[in-house]
XYZ file of C-alpha atoms in Angstrom:
555
model
C 25.382 -12.585 12.525
C 24.284 -9.155 11.322
C 22.299 -8.980 8.101
C 21.578 -6.155 5.669
C 17.844 -6.435 6.324
C 18.407 -5.715 10.024
C 18.670 -2.043 9.067
C 14.928 -1.987 8.416
C 13.606 -4.466 10.992
C 15.648 -4.398 14.238
C 15.179 -2.210 17.275
C 12.367 -0.037 18.659
C 12.710 2.554 15.876
C 11.745 -0.114 13.337
C 8.427 -0.992 14.972
C 6.522 0.719 12.096
C 8.461 -1.327 9.573
C 7.749 -4.576 11.430
C 4.105 -3.589 11.602
C 3.984 -3.338 7.820
C 5.802 -6.653 7.450
C 3.246 -8.241 9.745
C 0.556 -6.830 7.477
C 2.155 -9.086 4.850
C 1.381 -12.005 7.135
C 4.930 -12.467 8.406
C 5.519 -13.719 11.933
C 8.171 -12.473 14.336
C 10.125 -15.650 13.594
C 10.067 -14.993 9.836
C 11.016 -11.347 10.315
C 14.027 -12.378 12.395
C 15.445 -14.507 9.577
C 17.440 -13.257 6.560
C 15.236 -11.833 3.803
C 15.706 -13.374 0.359
C 14.231 -11.652 -2.708
C 12.812 -14.183 -5.164
C 12.665 -12.265 -8.442
C 10.026 -14.024 -10.542
C 9.502 -12.649 -14.035
C 6.433 -14.819 -14.716
C 3.633 -13.606 -16.971
C 0.955 -15.172 -19.140
C 2.197 -14.069 -22.575
C 5.742 -15.517 -22.708
C 5.847 -19.309 -23.293
C 9.127 -19.499 -21.400
C 7.353 -18.153 -18.330
C 4.459 -20.573 -18.264
C 5.090 -22.808 -15.266
C 7.528 -20.316 -13.773
C 5.366 -19.964 -10.671
C 6.133 -23.613 -9.863
C 9.829 -22.807 -10.103
C 9.347 -19.805 -7.787
C 7.458 -21.932 -5.267
C 10.309 -24.455 -5.344
C 12.889 -21.711 -4.798
C 10.924 -20.424 -1.821
C 10.730 -23.937 -0.414
C 14.502 -24.219 -0.695
C 15.034 -20.880 1.066
C 12.667 -21.913 3.868
C 14.408 -25.273 4.235
C 17.718 -23.451 4.703
C 16.400 -20.969 7.283
C 15.587 -17.882 5.243
C 12.434 -15.868 4.579
C 11.643 -15.705 0.848
C 9.647 -12.773 -0.515
C 8.598 -12.768 -4.167
C 8.906 -9.778 -6.510
C 7.930 -9.583 -10.185
C 9.487 -7.939 -13.241
C 8.423 -7.268 -16.817
C 9.387 -9.331 -19.849
C 9.022 -9.382 -23.639
C 8.669 -12.480 -25.839
C 10.897 -11.794 -28.820
C 9.082 -14.327 -30.980
C 5.695 -12.719 -30.409
C 7.171 -9.211 -30.731
C 8.995 -10.144 -33.951
C 8.290 -8.349 -37.217
C 6.235 -5.425 -35.901
C 6.647 -2.319 -33.764
C 6.683 -4.381 -30.566
C 10.237 -5.522 -31.306
C 11.491 -1.986 -30.665
C 10.805 -2.615 -26.968
C 12.655 -5.918 -26.643
C 16.286 -4.861 -26.159
C 15.104 -1.696 -24.443
C 13.336 -3.840 -21.825
C 16.690 -5.196 -20.634
C 17.543 -1.886 -18.965
C 14.117 -1.619 -17.331
C 14.459 -5.151 -15.940
C 17.911 -4.408 -14.522
C 16.710 -1.126 -13.032
C 13.547 -2.605 -11.541
C 15.409 -5.454 -9.834
C 18.002 -3.034 -8.462
C 15.262 -0.729 -7.184
C 13.138 -3.400 -5.502
C 16.038 -5.202 -3.831
C 17.790 -2.029 -2.682
C 14.650 -0.291 -1.441
C 13.737 -3.233 0.785
C 17.234 -4.050 2.067
C 17.209 -7.706 1.065
C 20.075 -9.897 2.232
C 20.244 -12.212 -0.778
C 18.550 -12.800 -4.116
C 17.376 -15.701 -6.262
C 16.540 -14.600 -9.800
C 14.190 -16.602 -12.027
C 14.442 -15.503 -15.654
C 13.587 -16.983 -19.003
C 13.634 -15.510 -22.464
C 15.867 -13.091 -24.184
C 16.257 -9.849 -22.240
C 15.145 -11.011 -18.807
C 18.270 -13.112 -18.300
C 20.886 -10.440 -19.077
C 18.795 -7.791 -17.339
C 18.818 -9.824 -14.134
C 22.541 -10.584 -14.410
C 23.254 -6.887 -14.866
C 21.255 -6.180 -11.719
C 23.104 -8.944 -9.855
C 26.416 -7.292 -10.686
C 25.153 -3.886 -9.538
C 23.716 -5.177 -6.269
C 26.695 -7.424 -5.423
C 24.708 -9.562 -2.996
C 24.702 -13.339 -2.530
C 22.778 -14.322 -5.667
C 21.764 -17.470 -7.535
C 20.087 -17.488 -10.945
C 17.781 -20.380 -11.844
C 15.944 -20.212 -15.150
C 12.566 -21.782 -15.899
C 14.235 -23.985 -18.528
C 14.114 -24.751 -22.248
C 11.239 -26.007 -24.394
C 11.302 -29.480 -25.911
C 11.590 -29.705 -29.698
C 8.439 -30.306 -31.735
C 7.696 -32.831 -34.468
C 6.528 -32.122 -38.007
C 6.617 -34.369 -41.031
C 8.635 -36.911 -39.053
C 11.434 -34.543 -38.058
C 12.333 -32.438 -35.042
C 11.432 -28.769 -35.442
C 11.369 -25.532 -33.490
C 10.197 -21.923 -33.836
C 12.840 -21.175 -36.477
C 11.271 -23.872 -38.669
C 7.980 -21.964 -38.607
C 9.575 -18.648 -39.571
C 11.416 -20.349 -42.434
C 8.240 -22.111 -43.596
C 6.567 -18.733 -44.097
C 8.955 -18.043 -46.986
C 8.534 -21.575 -48.360
C 4.758 -21.110 -48.164
C 5.074 -17.886 -50.175
C 6.899 -19.878 -52.876
C 4.144 -22.486 -52.908
C 6.367 -25.205 -51.450
C 4.414 -25.559 -48.187
C 0.627 -25.913 -48.253
C -1.792 -24.115 -45.963
C -2.543 -27.422 -44.223
C 1.115 -28.268 -43.726
C 1.899 -24.790 -42.384
C -0.960 -25.117 -39.887
C 0.323 -28.527 -38.783
C 3.777 -27.009 -38.238
C 2.287 -24.055 -36.366
C 0.482 -26.484 -34.067
C 3.471 -28.732 -33.425
C 6.626 -26.630 -33.398
C 6.372 -25.367 -29.804
C 4.940 -28.362 -27.890
C 5.756 -27.357 -24.309
C 6.408 -24.312 -22.193
C 9.996 -23.104 -21.925
C 12.463 -20.986 -23.852
C 12.457 -21.945 -27.560
C 14.211 -25.243 -28.199
C 17.303 -24.173 -30.183
C 20.486 -22.374 -29.178
C 18.656 -19.096 -29.574
C 19.294 -16.068 -27.365
C 17.394 -17.213 -24.269
C 18.987 -20.638 -24.135
C 22.384 -19.199 -25.030
C 22.146 -16.824 -22.069
C 20.812 -19.481 -19.681
C 23.754 -21.702 -20.641
C 26.211 -18.821 -20.231
C 24.776 -18.163 -16.769
C 26.277 -21.531 -15.827
C 29.563 -20.745 -17.560
C 29.898 -17.434 -15.731
C 29.250 -19.271 -12.453
C 25.901 -17.693 -11.524
C 23.715 -20.753 -12.169
C 23.861 -24.299 -10.855
C 24.820 -27.098 -13.276
C 21.822 -27.809 -15.506
C 20.486 -24.255 -15.391
C 20.700 -23.901 -19.167
C 19.696 -27.368 -20.322
C 17.315 -29.179 -17.950
C 13.986 -29.058 -19.852
C 11.283 -26.824 -18.415
C 8.803 -29.687 -18.114
C 11.147 -32.067 -16.250
C 10.731 -32.541 -12.512
C 14.498 -32.114 -12.277
C 13.885 -28.405 -12.960
C 11.847 -28.160 -9.736
C 14.544 -29.950 -7.751
C 17.132 -27.595 -9.264
C 15.059 -24.615 -8.106
C 14.879 -25.974 -4.553
C 18.641 -26.378 -4.523
C 18.998 -22.782 -5.784
C 17.003 -21.581 -2.786
C 19.136 -23.603 -0.406
C 22.363 -22.590 -2.098
C 21.743 -18.849 -1.809
C 21.519 -19.251 1.960
C 24.903 -20.967 1.959
C 26.371 -18.111 -0.076
C 24.906 -15.638 2.423
C 26.429 -17.501 5.341
C 29.823 -17.588 3.635
C 29.644 -13.971 2.438
C 30.041 -14.874 -1.248
C 28.560 -12.157 -3.458
C 27.861 -11.831 -7.175
C 30.964 -9.814 -8.055
C 33.174 -12.373 -6.325
C 31.833 -14.826 -8.910
C 31.439 -12.538 -11.953
C 35.171 -11.842 -12.241
C 37.203 -11.172 -15.410
C 38.097 -14.877 -15.455
C 34.426 -15.832 -15.269
C 33.534 -13.419 -18.076
C 36.257 -14.931 -20.253
C 35.016 -18.442 -19.436
C 31.544 -17.442 -20.581
C 32.875 -15.923 -23.819
C 34.851 -19.116 -24.455
C 31.852 -21.394 -23.902
C 29.805 -19.108 -26.141
C 32.277 -19.592 -28.965
C 32.362 -23.346 -28.364
C 28.589 -23.783 -28.650
C 28.005 -21.095 -31.273
C 25.469 -19.068 -29.341
C 23.258 -16.262 -30.539
C 25.061 -13.137 -31.753
C 22.962 -11.291 -29.161
C 25.228 -12.727 -26.480
C 27.893 -10.264 -27.632
C 25.576 -7.398 -26.681
C 24.527 -8.966 -23.408
C 27.830 -10.269 -22.060
C 29.440 -6.951 -22.972
C 26.771 -5.140 -20.935
C 27.035 -7.602 -18.020
C 30.834 -7.323 -17.989
C 30.591 -3.526 -17.792
C 28.259 -3.782 -14.776
C 30.614 -6.291 -13.128
C 33.602 -3.981 -13.482
C 35.297 -6.257 -16.024
C 34.672 -4.456 -19.344
C 35.283 -6.195 -22.675
C 35.437 -5.017 -26.285
C 34.780 -6.506 -29.715
C 38.535 -7.031 -30.004
C 38.370 -9.203 -26.879
C 35.557 -11.190 -28.453
C 37.584 -11.775 -31.589
C 40.618 -12.860 -29.589
C 38.518 -15.475 -27.766
C 36.935 -16.629 -31.025
C 40.343 -17.058 -32.650
C 41.546 -19.478 -29.963
C 38.329 -21.397 -29.241
C 37.186 -24.401 -31.309
C 33.505 -24.714 -32.209
C 32.370 -27.995 -30.630
C 28.565 -27.794 -30.727
C 26.055 -27.005 -33.477
C 22.570 -26.881 -32.065
C 19.660 -25.416 -34.065
C 19.792 -23.148 -36.044
C 23.399 -24.144 -36.806
C 22.590 -27.880 -36.835
C 19.920 -30.509 -36.303
C 20.311 -30.917 -32.535
C 18.236 -29.147 -29.891
C 18.811 -28.149 -26.276
C 17.378 -31.423 -24.975
C 20.116 -33.240 -26.942
C 22.760 -31.092 -25.275
C 21.150 -31.899 -21.907
C 21.499 -35.641 -22.484
C 25.083 -35.154 -23.690
C 26.113 -33.613 -20.356
C 25.221 -29.969 -20.876
C 27.493 -27.037 -20.153
C 29.744 -28.916 -17.671
C 30.596 -31.381 -20.441
C 31.490 -28.563 -22.856
C 33.639 -26.883 -20.205
C 35.335 -30.167 -19.335
C 36.247 -30.649 -22.988
C 37.533 -27.076 -23.302
C 39.559 -27.514 -20.120
C 41.506 -30.292 -21.856
C 42.942 -27.547 -24.048
C 43.553 -25.181 -21.109
C 40.845 -22.876 -22.454
C 38.876 -22.635 -19.192
C 39.961 -21.021 -15.935
C 38.998 -23.837 -13.579
C 39.724 -21.714 -10.508
C 36.781 -19.400 -11.190
C 34.145 -19.519 -8.453
C 30.540 -20.601 -8.939
C 27.325 -20.481 -6.918
C 27.926 -24.111 -5.991
C 30.313 -22.708 -3.396
C 33.223 -24.349 -5.192
C 35.007 -23.725 -8.474
C 34.459 -24.581 -12.125
C 37.114 -27.246 -11.604
C 34.962 -28.834 -8.902
C 31.941 -28.821 -11.228
C 33.716 -30.545 -14.119
C 36.131 -32.886 -12.358
C 33.853 -35.916 -12.686
C 32.450 -34.950 -16.095
C 33.811 -36.990 -19.036
C 33.567 -34.216 -21.637
C 32.578 -34.704 -25.270
C 30.178 -37.455 -26.307
C 31.527 -37.225 -29.862
C 28.149 -36.425 -31.411
C 26.318 -33.494 -29.836
C 29.584 -32.262 -28.308
C 32.623 -32.889 -30.474
C 36.075 -33.595 -29.150
C 38.471 -30.680 -28.886
C 40.662 -32.666 -31.292
C 37.872 -33.003 -33.884
C 35.903 -29.735 -33.754
C 33.477 -28.465 -36.340
C 35.854 -25.558 -36.721
C 39.155 -24.518 -35.177
C 37.648 -21.115 -34.374
C 34.579 -19.993 -32.465
C 30.951 -19.802 -33.524
C 30.875 -15.991 -33.702
C 33.085 -13.703 -35.782
C 33.760 -9.980 -35.525
C 34.073 -8.219 -38.882
C 35.593 -4.783 -39.460
C 36.138 -2.571 -42.475
C 35.093 0.728 -43.977
C 31.438 -0.317 -43.699
C 31.789 -1.135 -39.987
C 34.818 0.732 -38.574
C 33.943 -0.218 -34.977
C 32.831 -3.721 -35.867
C 29.953 -6.013 -36.784
C 29.071 -9.562 -35.714
C 28.110 -12.726 -37.608
C 27.230 -16.204 -36.327
C 29.789 -17.874 -38.573
C 28.953 -21.398 -37.413
C 25.558 -21.016 -39.138
C 26.935 -19.660 -42.439
C 27.078 -21.953 -45.486
C 30.635 -22.485 -46.797
C 29.821 -20.851 -50.122
C 28.810 -17.627 -48.345
C 31.957 -17.122 -46.265
C 33.251 -14.939 -49.086
C 30.655 -12.992 -51.012
C 30.542 -9.876 -53.143
C 27.405 -8.383 -54.614
C 25.241 -5.331 -55.214
C 23.682 -3.547 -52.269
C 19.899 -3.579 -52.033
C 19.220 -0.779 -49.577
C 16.177 -0.580 -47.275
C 15.370 1.971 -44.611
C 13.398 -0.459 -42.429
C 12.838 -4.143 -41.753
C 9.307 -3.966 -43.169
C 10.505 -2.678 -46.556
C 13.119 -5.424 -46.795
C 10.655 -8.136 -45.794
C 8.181 -7.024 -48.469
C 10.912 -7.100 -51.115
C 12.060 -10.599 -50.120
C 8.583 -12.136 -49.983
C 7.660 -10.226 -53.150
C 10.475 -11.892 -55.096
C 12.421 -8.676 -55.718
C 15.681 -9.984 -54.259
C 17.972 -11.863 -56.643
C 20.804 -14.336 -56.161
C 24.016 -12.515 -55.295
C 22.346 -9.487 -53.698
C 23.492 -7.980 -50.394
C 20.472 -6.727 -48.464
C 21.245 -3.667 -46.332
C 18.710 -2.753 -43.625
C 19.622 0.458 -41.833
C 18.242 2.893 -39.256
C 17.400 -0.127 -37.095
C 20.218 0.321 -34.560
C 19.875 1.129 -30.840
C 19.255 4.848 -31.527
C 17.877 4.670 -35.042
C 15.211 2.028 -34.487
C 15.043 2.906 -31.740
C 15.540 -0.383 -29.960
C 17.699 -2.394 -32.380
C 15.041 -4.762 -33.657
C 15.818 -8.388 -34.434
C 15.617 -9.404 -38.087
C 14.404 -12.994 -37.856
C 11.533 -12.420 -40.273
C 13.752 -11.212 -43.171
C 16.493 -13.790 -42.571
C 13.966 -16.604 -42.340
C 12.262 -15.299 -45.486
C 15.607 -15.363 -47.315
C 16.024 -18.998 -46.294
C 12.415 -19.855 -47.113
C 12.737 -18.270 -50.566
C 15.713 -20.513 -51.300
C 18.296 -17.701 -51.227
C 20.311 -18.619 -48.105
C 23.219 -19.852 -50.211
C 23.444 -16.769 -52.392
C 22.180 -13.678 -50.525
C 23.728 -11.849 -47.553
C 22.036 -9.444 -45.151
C 23.741 -6.591 -43.299
C 22.125 -4.375 -40.677
C 22.816 -2.002 -37.817
C 20.023 -3.898 -36.092
C 20.461 -7.370 -34.680
C 19.383 -10.947 -35.264
C 17.465 -13.551 -33.358
C 19.454 -16.484 -32.058
C 17.334 -18.481 -34.498
C 18.897 -16.683 -37.464
C 21.275 -18.540 -39.759
C 23.062 -17.658 -42.987
C 25.339 -14.756 -43.912
C 23.478 -12.397 -41.580
C 25.748 -9.634 -40.301
C 24.425 -7.409 -37.532
C 25.486 -4.851 -34.911
C 27.146 -2.694 -37.598
C 28.839 0.128 -35.673
C 28.605 3.042 -35.843
C 24.937 2.801 -36.802
C 23.201 4.811 -39.504
C 21.558 7.179 -37.022
C 25.032 8.231 -35.865
C 26.133 8.862 -39.448
C 28.044 5.593 -39.713
C 29.113 4.404 -43.178
C 26.075 2.130 -43.420
C 24.043 5.345 -43.793
C 26.083 6.214 -46.881
C 25.514 3.020 -48.877
C 23.663 3.560 -52.157
C 21.593 1.095 -54.182
C 23.870 -0.963 -56.404
C 27.123 -0.302 -54.515
C 29.293 -3.405 -54.345
C 29.771 -4.843 -50.851
C 32.393 -7.514 -50.180
C 32.176 -9.873 -47.209
C 35.089 -12.071 -46.168
C 34.265 -13.919 -42.977
C 37.554 -15.803 -42.915
C 39.526 -12.559 -43.172
C 37.135 -10.740 -40.831
C 36.417 -7.913 -43.266
C 33.323 -6.023 -44.379
C 34.043 -3.649 -47.249
C 31.999 -1.092 -49.147
C 33.746 -0.918 -52.527
C 33.737 2.874 -52.698
C 36.850 5.076 -52.561
C 37.626 6.962 -49.367
C 37.238 10.247 -51.227
C 33.819 9.345 -52.591
C 32.685 8.075 -49.187
C 33.860 11.342 -47.571
C 31.871 13.302 -50.138
C 28.742 11.315 -49.271
C 29.379 11.881 -45.576
C 29.496 15.650 -46.079
C 26.132 15.510 -47.832
C 24.501 13.275 -45.218
C 21.886 14.775 -42.887
C 20.455 13.055 -39.796
C 16.990 11.580 -40.126
C 14.134 12.702 -37.965
C 13.670 10.230 -35.079
C 11.030 7.532 -35.513
C 9.776 8.010 -31.948
C 9.549 11.323 -30.111
C 7.565 10.471 -26.957
C 7.528 7.847 -24.222
C 10.157 5.388 -23.064
C 11.672 4.718 -26.486
C 12.385 8.400 -27.002
C 14.265 8.501 -23.698
C 16.014 5.233 -24.559
C 17.178 6.592 -27.933
C 18.581 9.667 -26.226
C 20.818 7.745 -23.805
C 21.600 4.393 -25.456
C 25.144 3.701 -26.645
C 26.180 1.819 -29.773
C 26.098 -1.946 -30.284
C 29.868 -2.340 -29.918
C 29.488 -1.027 -26.345
C 26.678 -3.454 -25.540
C 23.896 -0.922 -26.182
C 23.977 0.106 -22.519
C 22.559 3.398 -21.317
C 24.843 6.321 -20.577
C 24.376 7.723 -17.088
C-alpha cells in the first residue's frame, strides 16, 4: 500500500531525506512504516496541558501497537483564564488561526500520512479541528481532559466561582481569608476548567462532530481511563489510514448539524458559535447565524452544567457523557445517526447501547429545561447581522429588559465602573471597540460579567458587547454584536442614556432611536485609530472578518 510519506522517503533520490530521519534516531524499519504526526500542544502555563505529555506518550504507544511510526510536533496555546482581564486576552482568539496554520504547515511540509491531535483549552481545540479539515487526512482528536470540580465552604466550585467572588469581596461579602481559601481550592487538578466553558464545550463537540472517540469531552484528565482513551486514539488512526477514511469524510454537513444540535442541548459556551462556524467553513460546509437559530428553535435544552447550573463535567461523565445526550436527542429524530465517526462506524453505532437521559444531569427529551436550545441569536437595529446570548444561563426576569445604556470604550473602563459601584439596577452596559478588528482580538468579558454577578446585579443589569464572553459567563450577557463598532456598526453609535430593549424570547435587540436619528449619527461617525499598529495583532486586525462569519481570516 502506497503512503503519502513515501514521497519523501522511498527510492535512491530520497537517501538524503532518510539520512536526516536516521539522525532523528529512526531505524529503517520505522522509516518504512506510515508516519503519524502526534500534535501535542503541551506547555507549562496552561493547567489543561499539565499531564498532556502522558497523553502524547499513550497516543504514540497506540500508534506503535498498530504498526505506525509516531512523530511528535508541538503548537502554541493560550490559557484564557490567565489571559483574562488584561492585554493578553487580545491574543486568545487570534491564536486560533496561528494554531491552525502551524499544524497545517508542519504536517504538510513533512508529508505525514495521518494525524492524532491532542488539544485542551479554548482556541487549541478549534484551531486543530480547522487544520484537520484543511489537511483532510486520517485524523483522530483526543483531548487531555477536563478538571475535577473543587470544594469551598462545603460546595462544589470552579474557576467561575473565583471570578464571581472578586465582586462579592469588593462588596465586603467575602473575607480575604475566604477568598484565599477559594483561590486555593477551586482548581484542584490539571485539566480544562470544570464547567461547560469553552474548552469543555469544544471537547464535547469534537465527539458530536465525530472526530473524537466516546469520552473525549468528559473523561476527567486525572483518570487512568484518559490514558487508555489516548492509546485507543493512536490505534484508531491507523485503522482510519488503512481504510482511507479522512477528516472531511467525517466532518460533513450532517456532522456539523449534529454538533450544533448537541451544543444547543447542553447549552455550551457562546464561543462555540464562532468556532463551529469557522470549522464548518474549513470543512466546506459553511453555516450562518440563521442556521444556528434554526437549530436552536428545534432543539430542547437537556443539560445545565456550570455556569448554567450546579453540575460539573464530571457529573456529565458519570451520566453517560455525550453519547447519552445524543441517544436522547435521537429519540426525537434530532440526530443524523448515519454520520461517520473516528470509531470507524456511525453515530448510530456509538449510541445504540446507550440508554440516554438519567433524568438528573441529562433530562429526558420529554421533560427538558427548555423547549429551545441553550444559545439564542438576537437581531435588531443594534445588531443587524446578529448577536449571541447563552439563554440557558439567563435569569427569567432578564429575558425581557429595557434600560439606559452605560457606554464604555473598553473592558477596563467598564470593569472599574462595576467594581466602583457606578452601575445601577436596570442599566444596560455597552462595551464596544472590543470586536475582532476593534480590540483587536475580540477579548472575553468574564471579569465584567462576573463582577456584575458578584455585585448582586445579575438579575437587573444586562451587558452588550462586540467582544465575546467566556464559557463561564452567565446572565444577560450578549456578545458577538455584528457589525462591530470598528466597522461603524450601530453599536458605535450608542450614546450614554439611550434606551436599549432586549427580548430574548422574541430574539430582538433594539436601540430605541429613530432610523433618521441613527442615520444622522452614522454620518457624523469617524473611525477610531487602531489600538495596535505593529506585530501580529496589527496583521490580524487587517484580515479578520466579523463575528457572524466566525472571525476567520480573509485570504
